Each structure stands twice: as structure tokens, then as C-alpha cells.
CSV table of N, CA and C in Angstrom, one decimal:
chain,number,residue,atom,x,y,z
A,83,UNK,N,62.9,27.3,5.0
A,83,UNK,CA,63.8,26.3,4.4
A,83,UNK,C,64.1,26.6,2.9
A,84,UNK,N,65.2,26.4,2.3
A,84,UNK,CA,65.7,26.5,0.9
A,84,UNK,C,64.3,25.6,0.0
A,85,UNK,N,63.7,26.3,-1.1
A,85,UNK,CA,62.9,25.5,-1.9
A,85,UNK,C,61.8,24.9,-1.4
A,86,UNK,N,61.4,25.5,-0.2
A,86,UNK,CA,60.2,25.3,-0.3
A,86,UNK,C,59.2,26.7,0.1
A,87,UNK,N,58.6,25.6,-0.2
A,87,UNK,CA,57.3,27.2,-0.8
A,87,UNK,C,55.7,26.3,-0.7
A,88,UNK,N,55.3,26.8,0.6
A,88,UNK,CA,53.8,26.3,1.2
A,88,UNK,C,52.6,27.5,0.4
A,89,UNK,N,51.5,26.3,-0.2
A,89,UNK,CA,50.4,26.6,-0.9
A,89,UNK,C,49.6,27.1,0.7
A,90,UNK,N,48.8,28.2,0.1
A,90,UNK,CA,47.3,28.4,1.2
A,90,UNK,C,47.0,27.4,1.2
A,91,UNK,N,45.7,27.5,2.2
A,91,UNK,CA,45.0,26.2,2.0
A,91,UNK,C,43.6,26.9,1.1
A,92,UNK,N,43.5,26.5,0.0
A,92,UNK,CA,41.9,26.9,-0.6
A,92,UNK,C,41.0,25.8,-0.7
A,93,UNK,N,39.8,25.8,-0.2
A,93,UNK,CA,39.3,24.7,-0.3
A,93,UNK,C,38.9,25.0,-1.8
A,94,UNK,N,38.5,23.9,-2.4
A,94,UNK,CA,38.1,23.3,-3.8
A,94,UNK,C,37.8,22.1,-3.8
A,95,UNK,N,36.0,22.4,-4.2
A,95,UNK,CA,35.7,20.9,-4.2
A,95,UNK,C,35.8,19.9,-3.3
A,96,UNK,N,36.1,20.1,-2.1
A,96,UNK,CA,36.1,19.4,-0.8
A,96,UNK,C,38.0,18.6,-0.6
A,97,UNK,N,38.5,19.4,-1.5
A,97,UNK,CA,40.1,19.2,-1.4
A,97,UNK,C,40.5,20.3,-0.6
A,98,UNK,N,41.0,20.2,0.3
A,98,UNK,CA,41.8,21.4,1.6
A,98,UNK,C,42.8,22.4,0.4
A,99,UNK,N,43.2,21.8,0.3
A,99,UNK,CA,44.7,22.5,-0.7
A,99,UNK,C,45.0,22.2,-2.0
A,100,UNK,N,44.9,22.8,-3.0
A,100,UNK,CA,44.7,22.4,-4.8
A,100,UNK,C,44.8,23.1,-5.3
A,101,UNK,N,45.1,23.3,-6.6
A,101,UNK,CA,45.8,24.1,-7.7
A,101,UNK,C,44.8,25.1,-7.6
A,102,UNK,N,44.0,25.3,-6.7
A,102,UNK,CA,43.3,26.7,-7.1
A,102,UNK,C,44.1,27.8,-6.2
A,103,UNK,N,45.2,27.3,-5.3
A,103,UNK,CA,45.9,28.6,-4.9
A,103,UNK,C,46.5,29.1,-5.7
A,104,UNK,N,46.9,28.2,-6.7
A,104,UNK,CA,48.0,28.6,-8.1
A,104,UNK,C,47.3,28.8,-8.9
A,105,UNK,N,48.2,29.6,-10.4
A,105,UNK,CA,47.8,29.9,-11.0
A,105,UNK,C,48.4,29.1,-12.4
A,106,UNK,N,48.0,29.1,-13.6
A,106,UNK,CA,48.6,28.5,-15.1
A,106,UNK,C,49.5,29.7,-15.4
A,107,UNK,N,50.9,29.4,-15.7
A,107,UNK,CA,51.6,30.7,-16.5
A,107,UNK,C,51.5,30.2,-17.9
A,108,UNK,N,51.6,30.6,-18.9
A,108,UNK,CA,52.2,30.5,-20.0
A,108,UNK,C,53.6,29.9,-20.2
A,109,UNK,N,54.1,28.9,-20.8
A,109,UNK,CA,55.3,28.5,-21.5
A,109,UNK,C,56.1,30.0,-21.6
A,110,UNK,N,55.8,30.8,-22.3
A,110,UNK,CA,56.5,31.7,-22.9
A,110,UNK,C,57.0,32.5,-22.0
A,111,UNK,N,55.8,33.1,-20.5
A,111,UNK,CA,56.3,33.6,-19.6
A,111,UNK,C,57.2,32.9,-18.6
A,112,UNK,N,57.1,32.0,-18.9
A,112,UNK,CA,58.0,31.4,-18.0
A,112,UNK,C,59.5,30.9,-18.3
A,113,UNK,N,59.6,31.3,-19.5
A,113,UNK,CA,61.0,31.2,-20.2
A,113,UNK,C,61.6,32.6,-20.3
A,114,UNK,N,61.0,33.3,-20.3
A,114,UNK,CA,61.3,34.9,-20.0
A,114,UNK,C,61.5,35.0,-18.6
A,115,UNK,N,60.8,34.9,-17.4
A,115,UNK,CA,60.8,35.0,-16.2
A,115,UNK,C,62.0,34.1,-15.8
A,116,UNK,N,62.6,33.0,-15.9
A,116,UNK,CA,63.1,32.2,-15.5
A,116,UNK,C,64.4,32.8,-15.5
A,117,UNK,N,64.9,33.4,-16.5
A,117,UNK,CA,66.3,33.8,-16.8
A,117,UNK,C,66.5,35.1,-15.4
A,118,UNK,N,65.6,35.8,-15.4
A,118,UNK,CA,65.4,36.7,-14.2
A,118,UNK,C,65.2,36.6,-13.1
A,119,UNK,N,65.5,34.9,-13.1
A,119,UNK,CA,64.4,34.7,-11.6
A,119,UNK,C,65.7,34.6,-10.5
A,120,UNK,N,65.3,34.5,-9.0
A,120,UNK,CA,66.0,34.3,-8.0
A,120,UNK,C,67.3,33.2,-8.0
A,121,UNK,N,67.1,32.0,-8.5
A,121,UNK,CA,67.8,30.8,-8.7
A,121,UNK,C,67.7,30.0,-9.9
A,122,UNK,N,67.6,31.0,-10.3
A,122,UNK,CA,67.5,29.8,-12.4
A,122,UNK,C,66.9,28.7,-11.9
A,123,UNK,N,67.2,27.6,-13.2
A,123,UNK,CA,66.4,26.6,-13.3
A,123,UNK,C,67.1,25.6,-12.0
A,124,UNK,N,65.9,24.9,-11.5
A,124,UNK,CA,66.5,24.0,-10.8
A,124,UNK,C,65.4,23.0,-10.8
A,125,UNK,N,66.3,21.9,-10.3
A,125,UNK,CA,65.2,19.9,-11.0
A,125,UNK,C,65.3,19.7,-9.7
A,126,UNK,N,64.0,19.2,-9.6
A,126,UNK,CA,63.8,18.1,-8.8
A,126,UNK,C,63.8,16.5,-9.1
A,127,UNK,N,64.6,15.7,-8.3
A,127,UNK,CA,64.8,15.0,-8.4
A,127,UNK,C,63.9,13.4,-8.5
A,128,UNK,N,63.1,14.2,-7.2
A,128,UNK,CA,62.2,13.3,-7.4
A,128,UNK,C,61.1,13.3,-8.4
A,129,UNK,N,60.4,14.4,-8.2
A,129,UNK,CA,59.0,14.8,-9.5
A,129,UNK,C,59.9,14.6,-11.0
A,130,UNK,N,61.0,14.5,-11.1
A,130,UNK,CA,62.2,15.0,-12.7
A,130,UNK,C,61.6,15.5,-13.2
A,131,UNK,N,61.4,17.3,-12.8
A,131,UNK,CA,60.6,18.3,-13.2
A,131,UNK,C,61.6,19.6,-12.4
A,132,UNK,N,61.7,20.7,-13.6
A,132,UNK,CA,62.2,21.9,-13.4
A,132,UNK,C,61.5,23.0,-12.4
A,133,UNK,N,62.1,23.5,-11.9
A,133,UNK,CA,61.4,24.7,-11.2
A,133,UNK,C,62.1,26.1,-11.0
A,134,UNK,N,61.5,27.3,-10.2
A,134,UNK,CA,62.5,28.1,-10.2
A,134,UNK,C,61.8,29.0,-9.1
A,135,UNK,N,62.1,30.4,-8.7
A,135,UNK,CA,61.7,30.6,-7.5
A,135,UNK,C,61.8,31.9,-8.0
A,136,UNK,N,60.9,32.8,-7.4
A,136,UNK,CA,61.2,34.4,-7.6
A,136,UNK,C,60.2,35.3,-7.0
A,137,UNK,N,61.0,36.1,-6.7
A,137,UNK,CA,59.7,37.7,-5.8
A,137,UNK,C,59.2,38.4,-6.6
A,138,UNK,N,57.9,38.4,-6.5
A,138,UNK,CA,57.4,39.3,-6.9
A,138,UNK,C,57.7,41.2,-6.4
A,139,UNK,N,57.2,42.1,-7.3
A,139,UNK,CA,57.1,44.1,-6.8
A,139,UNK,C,57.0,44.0,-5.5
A,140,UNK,N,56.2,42.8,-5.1
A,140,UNK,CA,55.5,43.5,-3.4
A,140,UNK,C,56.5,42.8,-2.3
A,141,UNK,N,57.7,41.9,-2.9
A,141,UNK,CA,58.5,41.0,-2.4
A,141,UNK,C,57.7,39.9,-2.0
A,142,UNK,N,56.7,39.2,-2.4
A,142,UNK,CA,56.2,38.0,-2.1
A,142,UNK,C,56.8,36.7,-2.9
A,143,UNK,N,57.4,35.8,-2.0
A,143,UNK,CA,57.9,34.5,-2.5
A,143,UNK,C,57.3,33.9,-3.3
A,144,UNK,N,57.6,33.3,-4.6
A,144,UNK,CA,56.6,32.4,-5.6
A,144,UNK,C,57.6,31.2,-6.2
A,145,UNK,N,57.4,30.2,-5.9
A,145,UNK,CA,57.9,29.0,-7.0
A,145,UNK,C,57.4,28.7,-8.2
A,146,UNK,N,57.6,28.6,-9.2
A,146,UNK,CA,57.2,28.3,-10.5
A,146,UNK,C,57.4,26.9,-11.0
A,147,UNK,N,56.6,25.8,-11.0
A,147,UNK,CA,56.9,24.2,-11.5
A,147,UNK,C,56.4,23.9,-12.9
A,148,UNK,N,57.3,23.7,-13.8
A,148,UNK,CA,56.8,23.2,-15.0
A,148,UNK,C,57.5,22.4,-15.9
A,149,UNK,N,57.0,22.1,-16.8
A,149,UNK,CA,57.7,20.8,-17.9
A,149,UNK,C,58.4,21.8,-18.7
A,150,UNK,N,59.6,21.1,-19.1
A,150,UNK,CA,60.6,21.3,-20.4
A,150,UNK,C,60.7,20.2,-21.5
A,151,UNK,N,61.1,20.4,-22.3
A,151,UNK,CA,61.7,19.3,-22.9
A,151,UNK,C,62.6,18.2,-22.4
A,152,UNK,N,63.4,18.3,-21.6
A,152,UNK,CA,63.9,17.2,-21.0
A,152,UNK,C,62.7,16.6,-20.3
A,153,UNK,N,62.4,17.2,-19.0
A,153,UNK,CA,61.2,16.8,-18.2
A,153,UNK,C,59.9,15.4,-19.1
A,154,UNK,N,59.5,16.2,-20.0
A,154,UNK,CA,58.6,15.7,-20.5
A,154,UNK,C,59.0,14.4,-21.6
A,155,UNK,N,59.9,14.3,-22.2
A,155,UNK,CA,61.3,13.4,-22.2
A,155,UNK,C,61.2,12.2,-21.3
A,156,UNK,N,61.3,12.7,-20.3
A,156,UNK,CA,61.4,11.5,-19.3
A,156,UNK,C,60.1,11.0,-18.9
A,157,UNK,N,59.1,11.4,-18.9
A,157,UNK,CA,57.8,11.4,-18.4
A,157,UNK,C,57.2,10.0,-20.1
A,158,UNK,N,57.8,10.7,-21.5
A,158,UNK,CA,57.6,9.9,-22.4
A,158,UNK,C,58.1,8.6,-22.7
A,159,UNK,N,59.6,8.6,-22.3
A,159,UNK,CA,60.3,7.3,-22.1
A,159,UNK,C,59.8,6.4,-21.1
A,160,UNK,N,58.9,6.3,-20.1
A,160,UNK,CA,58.3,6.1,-18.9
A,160,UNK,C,57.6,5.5,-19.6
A,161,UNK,N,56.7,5.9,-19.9
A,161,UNK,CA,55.4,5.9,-20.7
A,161,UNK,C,55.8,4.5,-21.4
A,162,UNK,N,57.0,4.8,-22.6
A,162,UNK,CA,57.2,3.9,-23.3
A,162,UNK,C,57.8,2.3,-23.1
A,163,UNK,N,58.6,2.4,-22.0
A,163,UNK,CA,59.4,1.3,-21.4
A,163,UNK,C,58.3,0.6,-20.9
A,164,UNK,N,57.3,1.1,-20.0
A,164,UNK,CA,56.2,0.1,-19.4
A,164,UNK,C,55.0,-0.2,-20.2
A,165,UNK,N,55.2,0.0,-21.9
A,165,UNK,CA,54.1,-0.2,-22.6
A,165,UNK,C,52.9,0.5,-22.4
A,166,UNK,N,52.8,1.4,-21.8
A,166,UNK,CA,51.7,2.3,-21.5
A,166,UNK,C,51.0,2.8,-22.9
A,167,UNK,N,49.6,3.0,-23.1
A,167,UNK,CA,49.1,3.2,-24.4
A,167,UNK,C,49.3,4.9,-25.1
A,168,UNK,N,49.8,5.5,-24.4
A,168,UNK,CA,49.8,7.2,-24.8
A,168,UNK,C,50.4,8.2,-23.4
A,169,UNK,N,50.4,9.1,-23.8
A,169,UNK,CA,50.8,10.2,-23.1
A,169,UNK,C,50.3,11.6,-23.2
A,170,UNK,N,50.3,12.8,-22.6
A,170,UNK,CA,49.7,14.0,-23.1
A,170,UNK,C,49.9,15.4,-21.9
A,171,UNK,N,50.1,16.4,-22.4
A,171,UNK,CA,50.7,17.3,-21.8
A,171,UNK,C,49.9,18.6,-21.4
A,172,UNK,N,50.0,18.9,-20.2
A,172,UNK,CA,48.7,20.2,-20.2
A,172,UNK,C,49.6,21.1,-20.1
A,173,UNK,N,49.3,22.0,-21.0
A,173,UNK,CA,48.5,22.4,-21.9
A,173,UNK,C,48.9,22.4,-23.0
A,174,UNK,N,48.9,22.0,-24.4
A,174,UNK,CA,49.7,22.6,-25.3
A,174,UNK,C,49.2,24.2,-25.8
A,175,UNK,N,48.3,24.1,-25.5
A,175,UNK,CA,48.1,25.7,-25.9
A,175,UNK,C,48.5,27.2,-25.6
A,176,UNK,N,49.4,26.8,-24.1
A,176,UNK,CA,50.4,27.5,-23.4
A,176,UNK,C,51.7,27.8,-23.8
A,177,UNK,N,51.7,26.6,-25.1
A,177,UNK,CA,53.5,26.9,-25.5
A,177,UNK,C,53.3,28.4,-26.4
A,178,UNK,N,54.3,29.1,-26.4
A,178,UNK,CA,54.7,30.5,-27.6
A,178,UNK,C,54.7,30.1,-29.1
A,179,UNK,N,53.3,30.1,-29.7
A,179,UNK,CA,53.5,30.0,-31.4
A,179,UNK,C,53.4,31.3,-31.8
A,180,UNK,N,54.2,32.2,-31.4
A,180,UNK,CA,54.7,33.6,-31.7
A,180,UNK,C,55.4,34.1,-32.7
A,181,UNK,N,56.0,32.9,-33.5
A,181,UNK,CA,56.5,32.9,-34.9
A,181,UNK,C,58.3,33.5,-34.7
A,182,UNK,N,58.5,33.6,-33.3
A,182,UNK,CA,59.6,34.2,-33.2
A,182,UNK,C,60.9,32.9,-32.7
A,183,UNK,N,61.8,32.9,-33.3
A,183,UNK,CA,62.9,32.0,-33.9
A,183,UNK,C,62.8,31.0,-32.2
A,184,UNK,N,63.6,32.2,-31.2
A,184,UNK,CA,63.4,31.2,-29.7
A,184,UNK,C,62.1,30.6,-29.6
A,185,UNK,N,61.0,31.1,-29.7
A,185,UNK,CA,59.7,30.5,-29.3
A,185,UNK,C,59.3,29.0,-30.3
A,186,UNK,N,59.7,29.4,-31.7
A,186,UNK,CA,59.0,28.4,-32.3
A,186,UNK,C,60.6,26.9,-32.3
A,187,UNK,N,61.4,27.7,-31.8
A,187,UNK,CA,62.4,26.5,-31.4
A,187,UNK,C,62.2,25.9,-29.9
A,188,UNK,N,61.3,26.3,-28.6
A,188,UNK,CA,60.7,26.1,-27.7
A,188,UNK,C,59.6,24.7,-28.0
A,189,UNK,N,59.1,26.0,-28.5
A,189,UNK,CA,57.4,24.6,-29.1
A,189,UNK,C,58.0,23.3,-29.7
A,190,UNK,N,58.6,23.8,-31.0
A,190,UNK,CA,59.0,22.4,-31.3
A,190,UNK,C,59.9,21.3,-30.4
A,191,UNK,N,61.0,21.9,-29.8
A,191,UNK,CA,61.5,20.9,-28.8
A,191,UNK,C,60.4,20.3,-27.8
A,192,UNK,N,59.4,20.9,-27.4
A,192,UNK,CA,58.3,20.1,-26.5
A,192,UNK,C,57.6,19.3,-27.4
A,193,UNK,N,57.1,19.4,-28.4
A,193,UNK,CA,56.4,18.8,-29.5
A,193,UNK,C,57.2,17.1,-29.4
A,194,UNK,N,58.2,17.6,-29.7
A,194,UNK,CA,59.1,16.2,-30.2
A,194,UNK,C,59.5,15.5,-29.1
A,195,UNK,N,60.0,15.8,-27.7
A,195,UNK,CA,59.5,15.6,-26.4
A,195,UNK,C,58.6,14.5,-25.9
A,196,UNK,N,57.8,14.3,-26.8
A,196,UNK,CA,56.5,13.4,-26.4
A,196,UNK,C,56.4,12.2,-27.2
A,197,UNK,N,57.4,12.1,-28.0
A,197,UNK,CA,57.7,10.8,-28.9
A,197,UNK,C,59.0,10.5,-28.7
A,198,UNK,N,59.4,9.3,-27.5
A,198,UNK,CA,60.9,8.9,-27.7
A,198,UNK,C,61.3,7.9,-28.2
């Protein structure tokens, strides 16, 4: 089927299937990869979270799901409309403080993202 993309099953911790099939990319690889990727950015509707899809050298299918600045945007406004006490984003240590013009205009757009 279009857009979907089935996890192994790894057990973890007595959970059948969990983020230990996946892996954490970096922010920065993923803004690099994305422009390359099979189907650019695409949202889901329901999760209102970006994703993108791409083969790897060996042609193995991979989806990639993560926050943007809009994404996390919405996730903050949420937050804020139902009075919720805070918010917080994993990871920030994944965004690109690389000093380079795109990257530190990346970071900051997520930064500011989390205050609407």
C-alpha cells in the first residue's frame, strides 16, 4: 500500500513492537535526506506530523517521521488552548547548531515553535 511501512516486531521490555526497530536520525540528516528522498515531505493528517519515505543502497524501504516547525506549532497551540502546564520536544539536542546560516535558521524556527 502507498505510505505504509510495517515495523518488525522487536520485542522490548515485554512490548511486541517499539521504537527499538527504529532508529533516532538527527534533525539535520533529515533535512538533507528529505530533499532526496522518494516523495518529499508529506503530513499526516491525523498524527499533524511530517514524514517522508526513501530507499536505501541495498533498496530497502524506510519511512522517516518527525517534527518541524509547523508540526510542533500545532502540538504547542494544543497544549495552550486546553491550559495544559508545559510542553517539550525529544530531542533538542538533535537539532543542527552547526553555525551554518540554513541550520541555525532550522533550530531557531523549532525553538520558537514551542511558544505560541
Amino acid at each position: 500500500q502507498d505510505h505504509v511501512c510495517s515495523l518488525p516486531k522487536v520485542p522490548f521490555r515485554g512490548a511486541p513492537c517499539s521504537d527499538a526497530a527504529g532508529s533516532q536520525v538527527p534533525y539535520a540528516t533529515i533535512m538533507k535526506q528529505v530533499n532526496s528522498s522518494l516523495s518529499g515531505v508529506l503530513w499526516d493528517e491525523v498524527q499533524k506530523a511530517p514524514f517522508y519515505e526513501y530507499k536505501d543502497s541495498v533498496g530497502q524501504f524506510h519511512q522517516v517521521w518527525f517534527d518541524d516547525p509547523h508540526s510542533i506549532s500545532l502540538k504547542a497551540a494544543y497544549v495552550k488552548s486546553r491550559g495544559l502546564r508545559g510542553i517539550g520536544m525529544w530531542n533538542g539536542n538533535s537539532l543542527d547548531y552547526s553555525r551554518e546560516a540554513a541550520a541555525e535558521q532550522q533550530t531557531q524556527a523549532m525553538w520558537q515553535a514551542l511558544t505560541p
